[in-house]
Coordinates of C-alpha atoms in Angstrom, one line a residue:
I4 CA 104.2 57.6 218.5
A5 CA 101.5 57.0 215.8
A6 CA 99.4 59.9 217.3
M7 CA 102.4 62.2 217.2
L8 CA 103.2 61.3 213.6
A9 CA 99.6 61.8 212.6
A10 CA 99.6 65.2 214.3
V11 CA 102.6 66.4 212.3
G12 CA 101.5 64.9 209.0
E13 CA 100.2 68.3 207.7
P14 CA 102.4 70.8 206.0
T15 CA 101.5 73.8 208.2
R16 CA 102.1 71.8 211.4
M17 CA 105.5 70.7 210.0
L18 CA 106.4 74.4 209.4
L19 CA 105.2 75.3 212.9
L20 CA 107.4 72.6 214.4
H21 CA 110.3 73.9 212.4
R22 CA 109.7 77.4 213.7
L23 CA 109.4 76.2 217.3
T24 CA 112.9 74.6 217.1
A25 CA 114.2 78.1 217.5
G26 CA 112.5 78.4 220.8
P27 CA 109.1 79.1 222.4
A28 CA 106.7 81.6 220.6
H29 CA 103.2 82.9 221.0
V30 CA 100.4 82.2 218.6
G31 CA 100.5 85.6 216.9
K32 CA 104.2 85.4 216.2
L33 CA 103.9 81.9 214.8
A34 CA 101.0 83.0 212.6
E35 CA 103.2 85.9 211.3
L36 CA 106.1 83.5 210.6
V37 CA 104.1 81.0 208.7
G38 CA 101.8 83.4 207.0
A39 CA 98.5 81.9 208.2
P40 CA 95.6 83.3 210.2
V41 CA 95.9 83.2 214.0
V42 CA 92.8 81.0 214.3
N43 CA 94.2 78.4 211.9
V44 CA 97.6 78.4 213.7
S45 CA 95.8 78.1 217.1
H46 CA 94.0 75.1 215.9
H47 CA 97.1 73.4 214.6
L48 CA 99.0 74.1 217.8
G49 CA 96.1 72.6 219.8
V50 CA 96.2 69.4 217.8
M51 CA 99.9 69.1 218.4
R52 CA 99.5 69.9 222.1
Q53 CA 96.8 67.2 222.5
A54 CA 99.2 64.7 220.7
G55 CA 101.8 65.5 223.4
I56 CA 104.3 67.2 221.1
L57 CA 103.9 70.8 222.5
E58 CA 103.4 72.4 225.9
D59 CA 101.8 75.8 226.5
T60 CA 102.2 78.4 229.2
R61 CA 100.5 81.7 229.8
A62 CA 102.4 85.0 229.5
G63 CA 99.9 87.6 230.4
R64 CA 97.1 87.3 227.9
R65 CA 99.2 85.3 225.4
K66 CA 99.7 81.6 225.2
V67 CA 103.3 80.6 224.5
Y68 CA 104.0 77.3 222.9
A69 CA 107.2 75.2 223.1
L70 CA 108.3 71.8 222.1
R71 CA 108.3 69.4 225.0
D72 CA 111.8 68.5 226.1
D73 CA 111.1 64.8 226.2
V74 CA 109.9 64.9 222.6
Y75 CA 112.5 67.2 220.9

């Protein structure tokens, strides 16, 4: 639990989590929603994925992120 809390203890990550409560989204869409560069959003999503908060799947060339069911 401590690792998960540390992963969301950053304002951009909290905003990304809020956006993902509406459903899965790809990195480009999330970057547009939070007003941050894709590379930064990708990094934040990777941190949260490694902490076990998110899961990702491939949809063609895009990576789609979603909150893990057992976490949210």
